[in-house]
Amino acid sequence: MTVVSKALPVSVAWLRSGPVSLWVVAGLSAVLTGVVRLVGFGRTPDVFGDEVYYWHIGHSVASGGFPRYKGGLFFLHPPGYFYLEGGWERLFGTQTDIIAGIHQMRLLNAVLAVITVVVLVVLITRVTRSVPAAVAAGLIFAFDPFILRLNDRVLIETSMMLWVLLGYLVLAPLAEGDRPPRARGRAVAGGLLFGLAILTKDVALLITVLPLLVATLFLWRSRRSLPLLAAASAVVPYTVYVAVVAAAGHFDALWAVKTYGIRRLLGQIQETGFNATGAPSLTERVFEELGSFGGTYVLLALGPLAVIPLLRRGSRVQRLLGLWYLSAGAALAYAVLKGTLEEQALYMLLVPTIVVVTMSGAWLWEGRAERPPLRSGVTRTATVLVLAGALAVSGFTYAQTRARPDDAYAQLRQYMLDHVPTGSRVISTSDLVDLILQDHYRVGRWRTPQDRARVRATYIVAPWGLIDQGYSPFTRNQVRDLTRQGHLLFSSHGRTYGTVAVYRLPVPPVSHGTGARGG
C-alpha cells in the first residue's frame, strides 16, 4: 500500500540552505506576478461596476470615519478593504476623476497580489518541502486568467484572501506537532489574521473559523484548545467593529443591512448574480468563457481529485488545508444551487485549489520510489503535462488579453468630457453608464418622445454587448429605435463590453398631451 510522505516542519536553516533558496523563489514569483499585472496597466481590463462603488467608499474614509456612499453610511461589507484604500490614497494623493481613482486602487490590488504570491510560495514550501511545488504554485497564481481578472480590478476578495493565507501560514506549525513553541501566541496571531479577513468580507468566516472548528473535532487529538483559541481570536476584530458602530449610535442601521446581506447570501433575496431573475445562465456563461478560462477550469477539475489523498493519508497540516478547500467548495456549491452567486466568489475556491493541487502533485512526485517503475513514470509524466498544459493555456490567454486595449468605458468618459457639455441630459441604457457619467451629466431612462422633449435629452449611450446579454433595462429593439433617430458621435470596441457608442438625438417637438414620465 502506498503511504503518503508526511510533511515535516521546515527549519529556517533548511529554507536557506536548500538547493534553491525559498526567498529566491518567493522573490522571483513576486516580481513575475507584479510584472504580469502591470503590463497593459490602464488599458485593460475595462471598468467594472463594483469598482466605482468601492473607489467612492474607499475615498470616503481617507480622512477617517465610517465608510459612506453618496453621503449615506455603508455597512453592506465590513470596512477592512476600504480603510486600506483610504490609507493608500493618503500615501499617494487624492484622485478626483473616477477612472484615475480606479487605476490608483488597481495599483493597490496589484501590490496585494504580489504579497499574496509570496505568502502562497512560503506556505507551499513549508508544507511540502518541495521547491518545484512552490514554483508551480507561484506560476499558476501569476498567470491564471481568473485570478488575473480579479486582481486587476478594485475588488474586496484580493485583500481578503491575503489575510486568509497569512492566517494559515501562521497556524501551520500548530498542526505539525503537538507541542510547538509559543503555541498559544501563534494561535492568537493566526486567529487575528483570520479576523482581518472577516473584517474585510464577512463570508471569510466560512473558510477560516469553520475549518478550525471541524479540525478541532477530527484533527487535533490533543491540545484542542489551540484551534478553539484561534477561532475565538478570529471573531475579535469584527466584534470590536460592531462595538464601535454601536457606540456611535448606528447599530440599528448595521443590523438592518447585515440581515439583508445574510438573506442575499442565503438566496432569499436574488438581486444580483447568476441566480437572479433575468440573469444569464451560469452554464451558458461557463461555455462562453471556455476560451478565456480553460486553464482555470482544468485546475478546478483537479481540485476534488487532489484533496482526497491529502484528507485520507496526509499530514495534519495538509488535512487542515484540505478542510479549507472543502469549506470553500461547500460555500460555492451552495451559492450555485441556491445562494447569490457572483463571479468573484470563485476566487474563494480557486486559491485553496492551487494549494491542494500543488500539495498533491508534490506527494505524487515524491512517492515515485514506492510505486512500480511504469506507474511511477506515468504519474510523473501526467502530473507535469497537466500542470504545463494549464500554464500554457493561461499564458496564451494572457497574451491575447494584453495584446489590445480593453478600455471602451475609459475612452467613453474621456470623449464625453471633451465634447459633451457638463450637465447635458444623457439617456443611459446601463447601470454602469450611470456610474461612469453621473458626476458630470444628468442621466436617465427617458424612453418616450414626451419625456425626451420635457428634459431635452439629446444624447444616448449604448453599450451593445451588455444590451445583447440582457444587462440593460432597455431591449435591443428599443435602443435600435432610439439610435436610428440620431447619428453616431463616438464608438469604441472592447473585449469586456463589446461596442460602446454615443449618439446625438434630435429633441422631439413638445407635446401638450400626457405621457408616462421617465426618470
Coordinates of C-alpha atoms in Angstrom, one line a residue:
M1 CA 0.0 0.0 0.0
T2 CA 1.3 3.4 -0.9
V3 CA 1.9 5.7 2.1
V4 CA 1.9 9.5 1.7
S5 CA 5.1 11.0 2.9
K6 CA 4.3 13.2 5.9
A7 CA 5.2 16.8 5.7
L8 CA 7.8 17.8 8.3
P9 CA 8.4 21.2 10.0
V10 CA 10.7 23.2 7.8
S11 CA 13.5 24.8 9.7
V12 CA 14.9 28.2 8.8
A13 CA 18.2 26.6 8.2
W14 CA 16.8 24.2 5.6
L15 CA 14.9 27.1 3.8
R16 CA 18.2 28.9 3.5
S17 CA 20.4 26.0 2.5
G18 CA 18.1 24.1 0.1
P19 CA 19.2 23.7 -3.5
V20 CA 17.2 26.8 -4.4
S21 CA 16.6 29.3 -1.6
L22 CA 13.0 29.8 -0.7
W23 CA 13.5 33.5 -0.7
V24 CA 14.8 33.4 -4.3
V25 CA 11.7 31.5 -5.4
A26 CA 9.4 33.9 -3.4
G27 CA 11.2 37.0 -4.8
L28 CA 11.1 35.8 -8.4
S29 CA 7.4 34.9 -8.0
A30 CA 6.7 38.3 -6.6
V31 CA 8.5 40.1 -9.5
L32 CA 6.7 37.9 -12.1
T33 CA 3.3 38.5 -10.5
G34 CA 3.9 42.2 -10.4
V35 CA 5.1 42.5 -13.9
V36 CA 2.3 40.4 -15.3
R37 CA -0.3 42.7 -13.7
L38 CA 1.4 45.9 -14.7
V39 CA 1.7 45.0 -18.4
G40 CA -1.1 47.0 -20.1
F41 CA -1.9 48.8 -16.9
G42 CA -4.5 51.5 -17.6
R43 CA -5.6 49.9 -20.9
T44 CA -7.0 46.6 -19.6
P45 CA -9.4 45.4 -18.2
D46 CA -12.3 47.7 -18.7
V47 CA -14.1 49.4 -15.8
F48 CA -16.3 47.0 -13.7
G49 CA -19.3 48.4 -11.9
D50 CA -18.3 47.4 -8.4
E51 CA -15.0 49.2 -8.8
V52 CA -16.8 52.5 -9.0
Y53 CA -18.7 51.8 -5.8
Y54 CA -15.6 50.6 -3.9
W55 CA -13.5 53.6 -5.1
H56 CA -16.1 56.0 -3.8
I57 CA -16.4 54.2 -0.5
G58 CA -12.6 54.0 0.0
H59 CA -12.3 57.7 -0.8
S60 CA -14.9 58.4 1.9
V61 CA -12.6 57.1 4.7
A62 CA -9.4 58.7 3.6
S63 CA -9.9 61.2 6.4
G64 CA -11.4 58.8 8.8
G65 CA -14.9 58.0 9.9
F66 CA -17.3 55.2 8.8
P67 CA -17.4 54.2 5.2
R68 CA -20.0 56.1 3.2
Y69 CA -21.5 56.1 -0.3
K70 CA -23.2 59.3 -1.6
G71 CA -23.3 60.6 2.0
G72 CA -25.0 57.6 3.5
L73 CA -23.4 55.1 5.8
F74 CA -22.2 51.9 4.1
F75 CA -22.4 48.7 6.1
L76 CA -23.1 46.1 3.5
H77 CA -19.5 45.0 3.6
P78 CA -17.1 45.4 6.6
P79 CA -14.7 48.3 6.4
G80 CA -11.3 46.4 6.2
Y81 CA -10.6 46.9 2.5
F82 CA -12.0 50.5 2.4
Y83 CA -9.6 51.6 5.1
L84 CA -6.7 50.1 3.0
E85 CA -7.9 52.2 0.1
G86 CA -8.1 55.3 2.3
G87 CA -4.6 54.7 3.6
W88 CA -3.4 54.2 0.0
E89 CA -5.0 57.5 -1.0
R90 CA -3.4 59.3 1.9
L91 CA 0.0 58.0 0.8
F92 CA -0.3 58.7 -2.9
G93 CA -2.7 61.6 -3.2
T94 CA -6.4 62.1 -4.0
Q95 CA -7.8 61.5 -7.4
T96 CA -11.0 63.3 -8.3
D97 CA -11.6 61.6 -11.7
I98 CA -13.3 58.2 -11.5
I99 CA -11.1 56.5 -14.0
A100 CA -7.9 57.8 -12.4
G101 CA -9.1 56.9 -9.0
I102 CA -9.9 53.3 -10.1
H103 CA -6.5 53.0 -11.6
Q104 CA -4.9 54.2 -8.4
M105 CA -6.7 51.5 -6.4
R106 CA -6.0 48.8 -9.0
L107 CA -2.3 49.5 -8.3
L108 CA -3.1 48.8 -4.6
N109 CA -4.6 45.4 -5.5
A110 CA -1.5 44.6 -7.7
V111 CA 0.7 45.2 -4.6
L112 CA -1.7 43.0 -2.5
A113 CA -1.4 40.3 -5.2
V114 CA 2.4 40.4 -5.1
I115 CA 2.4 39.9 -1.3
T116 CA -0.2 37.1 -1.7
V117 CA 2.0 35.1 -4.0
V118 CA 5.0 35.4 -1.6
V119 CA 2.8 34.1 1.2
L120 CA 1.5 31.3 -1.0
V121 CA 5.0 30.2 -2.0
V122 CA 6.2 30.2 1.6
L123 CA 3.1 28.2 2.7
I124 CA 3.6 25.5 0.0
T125 CA 7.3 25.2 0.7
R126 CA 6.7 24.8 4.4
V127 CA 4.0 22.1 4.0
T128 CA 5.6 20.1 1.1
R129 CA 9.4 20.9 1.4
S130 CA 9.2 21.0 -2.4
V131 CA 10.7 23.9 -4.2
P132 CA 9.2 22.7 -7.6
A133 CA 5.7 22.7 -5.9
A134 CA 6.2 26.3 -4.7
V135 CA 7.4 27.3 -8.2
A136 CA 4.3 25.7 -9.8
A137 CA 2.0 27.5 -7.3
G138 CA 3.7 30.8 -8.0
L139 CA 3.4 30.4 -11.8
I140 CA -0.3 29.4 -11.6
F141 CA -1.1 32.3 -9.4
A142 CA 0.8 34.7 -11.6
F143 CA -0.9 33.7 -14.9
D144 CA -4.2 32.1 -14.1
P145 CA -6.7 34.2 -16.1
F146 CA -9.4 34.3 -13.5
I147 CA -7.1 35.3 -10.7
L148 CA -5.7 38.0 -13.0
R149 CA -9.2 39.3 -13.8
L150 CA -10.0 39.6 -10.1
N151 CA -6.6 41.1 -9.0
D152 CA -6.8 43.6 -11.9
R153 CA -10.0 45.1 -10.5
V154 CA -10.8 47.1 -7.4
L155 CA -12.5 44.2 -5.6
I156 CA -12.5 43.1 -2.0
E157 CA -11.5 39.5 -2.5
T158 CA -7.8 40.1 -3.2
S159 CA -7.2 41.6 0.2
M160 CA -9.5 39.1 2.0
M161 CA -7.5 36.1 0.6
L162 CA -4.2 37.7 1.6
W163 CA -5.3 37.7 5.3
V164 CA -6.6 34.1 4.9
L165 CA -3.3 32.8 3.6
L166 CA -1.3 34.7 6.2
G167 CA -3.5 33.1 8.9
Y168 CA -2.9 29.6 7.6
L169 CA 0.8 30.2 7.3
V170 CA 1.0 31.3 11.0
L171 CA -1.2 28.4 12.2
A172 CA 0.6 25.7 10.2
P173 CA 3.2 24.8 12.9
L174 CA 0.3 24.2 15.3
A175 CA -0.8 21.3 13.1
E176 CA 2.7 20.0 12.5
G177 CA 3.4 19.0 16.1
D178 CA 1.6 18.5 19.4
R179 CA 3.9 20.8 21.4
P180 CA 5.0 23.7 19.0
P181 CA 6.9 26.6 20.7
R182 CA 4.8 29.7 21.6
A183 CA 1.7 27.7 20.6
R184 CA -0.9 30.0 22.3
G185 CA 0.6 33.2 20.9
R186 CA 0.7 31.7 17.4
A187 CA -2.9 30.6 17.8
V188 CA -4.0 34.1 18.7
A189 CA -1.9 35.7 15.9
G190 CA -3.3 33.3 13.3
G191 CA -6.8 33.9 14.6
L192 CA -6.4 37.6 14.4
L193 CA -5.2 37.4 10.8
F194 CA -8.4 35.4 10.1
G195 CA -10.3 38.1 11.9
L196 CA -8.9 40.7 9.5
A197 CA -10.1 38.6 6.6
I198 CA -13.6 38.5 8.2
L199 CA -13.4 42.3 8.8
T200 CA -12.7 42.6 5.0
K201 CA -15.6 40.4 3.9
D202 CA -18.0 38.5 6.2
V203 CA -18.1 35.3 4.1
A204 CA -14.4 34.7 5.1
L205 CA -15.9 33.2 8.3
L206 CA -16.8 30.1 6.2
I207 CA -13.2 29.5 5.1
T208 CA -11.4 30.3 8.4
V209 CA -13.4 29.6 11.5
L210 CA -15.4 26.7 10.0
P211 CA -12.3 24.7 9.1
L212 CA -10.8 25.3 12.5
L213 CA -14.0 24.0 14.3
V214 CA -14.0 20.9 12.1
A215 CA -10.3 20.4 12.7
T216 CA -11.0 20.6 16.4
L217 CA -13.3 17.5 16.1
F218 CA -11.3 15.4 13.7
L219 CA -7.6 16.5 13.5
W220 CA -6.5 17.7 16.9
R221 CA -6.4 14.7 19.3
S222 CA -4.5 16.7 21.9
R223 CA -4.4 20.3 22.8
R224 CA -7.8 21.1 21.1
S225 CA -7.8 24.4 22.9
L226 CA -5.4 25.8 20.3
P227 CA -7.8 25.7 17.3
L228 CA -10.6 26.9 19.6
L229 CA -8.4 29.8 20.8
A230 CA -7.6 30.7 17.1
A231 CA -11.3 30.5 16.2
A232 CA -12.2 32.7 19.2
S233 CA -9.5 35.2 18.3
A234 CA -10.8 35.4 14.7
V235 CA -14.1 37.0 15.8
V236 CA -12.4 39.7 17.9
P237 CA -11.8 42.3 15.2
Y238 CA -15.3 42.0 13.9
T239 CA -16.7 42.2 17.5
V240 CA -14.7 45.4 18.1
Y241 CA -16.0 46.8 14.8
V242 CA -19.6 46.1 15.8
A243 CA -19.0 47.6 19.3
V244 CA -17.6 50.9 17.7
V245 CA -20.6 51.1 15.4
A246 CA -23.0 50.6 18.3
A247 CA -21.2 53.2 20.4
A248 CA -21.6 55.7 17.6
G249 CA -25.4 55.0 17.6
H250 CA -25.5 53.2 14.2
F251 CA -26.2 49.6 15.4
D252 CA -29.8 49.6 14.0
A253 CA -28.6 50.6 10.6
L254 CA -25.8 48.0 10.7
W255 CA -28.3 45.3 11.8
A256 CA -30.8 46.1 9.1
V257 CA -28.1 46.0 6.4
K258 CA -26.5 42.8 7.8
T259 CA -29.8 40.9 8.0
Y260 CA -30.4 42.0 4.4
G261 CA -26.9 40.8 3.4
I262 CA -27.5 37.4 5.1
R263 CA -30.7 36.9 3.2
R264 CA -28.9 37.7 0.0
L265 CA -26.2 35.2 0.9
L266 CA -28.8 32.5 1.6
G267 CA -30.5 33.2 -1.6
Q268 CA -33.8 34.6 -0.1
I269 CA -33.2 37.8 -2.0
Q270 CA -31.8 37.5 -5.5
E271 CA -31.0 40.9 -6.9
T272 CA -27.6 40.2 -8.4
G273 CA -25.6 37.2 -9.6
F274 CA -26.4 34.3 -11.9
N275 CA -29.4 33.1 -9.9
A276 CA -31.2 36.5 -10.1
T277 CA -34.3 36.8 -12.2
G278 CA -33.4 37.6 -15.9
A279 CA -29.7 36.9 -15.4
P280 CA -27.8 34.9 -18.0
S281 CA -27.5 31.2 -17.4
L282 CA -24.4 30.1 -15.5
T283 CA -24.0 27.2 -17.8
E284 CA -24.1 29.4 -20.9
R285 CA -21.5 31.8 -19.3
V286 CA -19.2 28.9 -18.5
F287 CA -19.2 27.8 -22.1
E288 CA -18.8 31.4 -23.3
E289 CA -15.7 31.8 -21.1
L290 CA -14.2 28.4 -22.0
G291 CA -11.7 30.1 -24.4
S292 CA -10.6 32.6 -21.7
F293 CA -10.7 30.4 -18.6
G294 CA -9.7 27.0 -20.0
G295 CA -6.7 26.7 -17.7
T296 CA -8.8 27.7 -14.7
Y297 CA -11.4 25.0 -15.4
V298 CA -8.6 22.4 -15.7
L299 CA -7.3 23.5 -12.3
L300 CA -10.8 23.4 -10.7
A301 CA -11.4 19.9 -12.1
L302 CA -8.2 18.7 -10.4
G303 CA -9.2 20.0 -7.0
P304 CA -11.6 17.2 -5.9
L305 CA -9.1 14.6 -7.1
A306 CA -6.2 16.2 -5.3
V307 CA -7.9 16.7 -2.0
I308 CA -8.9 13.0 -1.5
P309 CA -5.4 11.5 -0.8
L310 CA -4.5 14.5 1.4
L311 CA -7.5 14.0 3.6
R312 CA -7.0 10.2 3.8
R313 CA -3.3 10.0 4.4
G314 CA -1.8 13.5 4.5
S315 CA -0.2 15.1 7.5
R316 CA -2.3 17.1 9.9
V317 CA -1.4 20.4 8.3
Q318 CA -2.2 19.0 4.8
R319 CA -5.6 17.9 6.1
L320 CA -6.2 21.3 7.7
L321 CA -5.6 22.9 4.3
G322 CA -7.8 20.3 2.7
L323 CA -10.6 21.3 5.1
W324 CA -10.1 24.9 4.0
Y325 CA -10.6 23.7 0.4
L326 CA -13.7 21.7 1.3
S327 CA -15.2 24.7 3.2
A328 CA -14.7 26.9 0.2
G329 CA -16.2 24.3 -2.1
A330 CA -19.2 23.8 0.1
A331 CA -19.8 27.6 0.2
L332 CA -19.5 28.0 -3.5
A333 CA -21.7 24.9 -4.2
Y334 CA -24.5 26.4 -2.0
A335 CA -24.2 29.7 -3.9
V336 CA -24.5 27.8 -7.2
L337 CA -27.6 25.9 -6.1
K338 CA -29.5 28.5 -4.1
G339 CA -27.5 31.5 -2.9
T340 CA -26.4 34.7 -4.5
L341 CA -23.7 33.6 -7.0
E342 CA -21.4 36.3 -8.3
E343 CA -18.4 35.8 -10.5
Q344 CA -15.8 37.0 -7.9
A345 CA -16.9 34.3 -5.4
L346 CA -14.9 31.7 -7.4
Y347 CA -11.7 33.3 -6.1
M348 CA -12.5 32.0 -2.7
L349 CA -12.3 28.4 -4.1
L350 CA -9.5 28.9 -6.7
V351 CA -6.7 29.9 -4.3
P352 CA -7.2 26.8 -1.9
T353 CA -7.4 24.7 -5.1
I354 CA -3.9 25.8 -6.1
V355 CA -2.8 24.8 -2.6
V356 CA -4.3 21.3 -2.6
V357 CA -3.3 20.6 -6.2
T358 CA 0.4 21.6 -5.7
M359 CA 0.5 19.7 -2.4
S360 CA -0.9 16.6 -4.0
G361 CA 1.4 17.0 -7.0
A362 CA 4.4 17.1 -4.7
W363 CA 3.2 13.9 -3.0
L364 CA 2.8 12.1 -6.3
W365 CA 6.3 13.2 -7.4
E366 CA 8.0 12.3 -4.1
G367 CA 6.1 8.9 -3.8
R368 CA 7.6 7.6 -7.1
A369 CA 10.0 5.3 -5.3
E370 CA 7.2 3.3 -3.7
R371 CA 5.4 2.6 -7.0
P372 CA 6.2 0.2 -9.8
P373 CA 8.5 2.0 -12.3
L374 CA 5.8 2.1 -15.0
R375 CA 3.2 3.6 -12.8
S376 CA 5.7 6.0 -11.4
G377 CA 6.7 7.2 -14.8
V378 CA 3.1 7.6 -15.9
T379 CA 2.2 9.5 -12.8
R380 CA 5.1 11.9 -13.1
T381 CA 4.5 12.5 -16.7
A382 CA 0.8 13.1 -16.3
T383 CA 1.4 15.5 -13.4
V384 CA 3.9 17.6 -15.4
L385 CA 1.8 17.5 -18.6
V386 CA -1.4 18.6 -16.8
L387 CA 0.2 21.5 -15.0
A388 CA 2.3 22.5 -18.1
G389 CA -0.9 22.4 -20.2
A390 CA -2.8 24.5 -17.8
L391 CA 0.0 27.1 -17.6
A392 CA 0.3 27.1 -21.4
V393 CA -3.4 27.8 -21.9
S394 CA -3.2 30.5 -19.2
G395 CA -0.2 32.1 -20.8
F396 CA -1.8 32.1 -24.2
T397 CA -4.9 33.7 -22.8
Y398 CA -2.8 36.3 -21.0
A399 CA -1.0 37.2 -24.2
Q400 CA -4.3 37.6 -26.0
T401 CA -5.9 39.8 -23.4
R402 CA -2.9 42.1 -23.2
A403 CA -2.4 42.3 -26.9
R404 CA -5.1 45.0 -27.4
P405 CA -6.7 47.6 -25.1
D406 CA -9.9 46.9 -23.3
D407 CA -10.9 50.4 -22.2
A408 CA -14.0 51.3 -24.0
Y409 CA -15.6 52.9 -20.9
A410 CA -12.5 54.9 -20.1
Q411 CA -12.5 56.2 -23.7
L412 CA -16.2 56.9 -23.5
R413 CA -15.8 59.1 -20.4
Q414 CA -12.9 61.0 -21.9
Y415 CA -14.9 61.7 -25.1
M416 CA -17.9 62.9 -23.2
L417 CA -15.8 65.2 -21.0
D418 CA -14.1 66.6 -24.1
H419 CA -17.1 67.0 -26.4
V420 CA -20.4 67.0 -24.4
P421 CA -21.2 70.0 -22.2
T422 CA -21.4 69.2 -18.5
G423 CA -25.0 68.9 -17.3
S424 CA -26.3 67.6 -20.6
R425 CA -29.2 65.1 -20.4
V426 CA -28.0 61.6 -21.4
I427 CA -30.2 58.6 -21.9
S428 CA -28.4 55.7 -20.1
T429 CA -29.0 52.1 -21.2
S430 CA -26.9 50.6 -18.4
D431 CA -26.3 51.0 -14.7
L432 CA -22.5 51.1 -15.5
V433 CA -23.1 54.1 -17.8
D434 CA -24.9 55.8 -14.8
L435 CA -21.9 55.2 -12.6
I436 CA -19.3 56.4 -15.1
L437 CA -21.2 59.6 -16.1
Q438 CA -23.5 60.7 -13.3
D439 CA -20.9 63.0 -11.7
H440 CA -20.9 65.3 -14.8
Y441 CA -24.2 64.6 -16.5
R442 CA -27.9 64.1 -15.8
V443 CA -28.5 60.5 -16.8
G444 CA -31.9 58.9 -17.0
R445 CA -34.1 56.3 -18.7
W446 CA -36.2 58.6 -20.9
R447 CA -37.8 56.3 -23.5
T448 CA -40.8 58.2 -24.8
P449 CA -40.7 61.3 -27.1
Q450 CA -42.7 63.2 -24.4
D451 CA -40.0 62.5 -21.7
R452 CA -37.2 63.3 -24.1
A453 CA -38.8 66.6 -25.1
R454 CA -39.6 67.5 -21.5
V455 CA -35.9 67.2 -20.3
R456 CA -34.4 67.9 -23.7
A457 CA -32.4 64.6 -23.7
T458 CA -30.1 64.9 -26.7
Y459 CA -27.6 62.0 -26.2
I460 CA -27.8 58.3 -25.7
V461 CA -25.0 55.9 -24.7
A462 CA -25.4 52.3 -25.8
P463 CA -23.1 49.5 -24.6
W464 CA -24.2 47.0 -27.2
G465 CA -22.5 44.0 -25.5
L466 CA -24.4 44.5 -22.3
I467 CA -27.7 45.2 -24.1
D468 CA -27.3 41.9 -26.1
Q469 CA -26.7 39.9 -22.9
G470 CA -29.7 41.3 -21.2
Y471 CA -27.9 43.6 -18.7
S472 CA -30.0 46.6 -19.7
P473 CA -33.4 48.0 -18.7
F474 CA -33.9 48.5 -22.5
T475 CA -34.4 45.8 -25.1
R476 CA -32.2 45.8 -28.1
N477 CA -35.1 46.9 -30.3
Q478 CA -35.8 49.8 -28.0
V479 CA -32.2 51.0 -28.3
R480 CA -32.2 50.4 -32.0
D481 CA -35.4 52.6 -32.4
L482 CA -33.8 55.4 -30.5
T483 CA -30.4 55.3 -32.1
R484 CA -31.9 55.3 -35.6
Q485 CA -33.3 58.7 -34.9
G486 CA -29.8 60.2 -34.4
H487 CA -26.3 60.0 -35.6
L488 CA -23.2 58.3 -34.2
L489 CA -20.7 60.5 -32.5
F490 CA -18.3 58.0 -30.8
S491 CA -17.7 54.3 -30.9
S492 CA -15.1 52.1 -29.1
H493 CA -14.9 48.3 -29.1
G494 CA -13.6 46.4 -26.1
R495 CA -13.3 42.7 -25.1
T496 CA -15.4 43.1 -22.0
Y497 CA -18.4 45.1 -23.1
G498 CA -18.3 44.9 -26.9
T499 CA -19.0 48.2 -28.7
V500 CA -19.8 51.2 -26.6
A501 CA -21.3 54.1 -28.6
V502 CA -22.6 57.6 -28.2
Y503 CA -25.4 59.0 -30.4
R504 CA -26.8 62.5 -30.7
L505 CA -30.6 62.6 -30.9
P506 CA -32.9 65.3 -32.2
V507 CA -35.2 66.8 -29.5
P508 CA -38.8 65.8 -30.3
P509 CA -41.3 68.6 -30.6
V510 CA -43.0 69.5 -27.3
S511 CA -46.4 67.7 -27.0
H512 CA -49.2 69.1 -24.8
G513 CA -50.6 65.6 -24.4
T514 CA -49.9 63.4 -21.3
G515 CA -47.4 60.7 -21.3
A516 CA -45.6 58.4 -18.9
R517 CA -42.8 60.3 -17.3
G518 CA -39.4 58.7 -17.2
G519 CA -36.7 59.3 -14.6

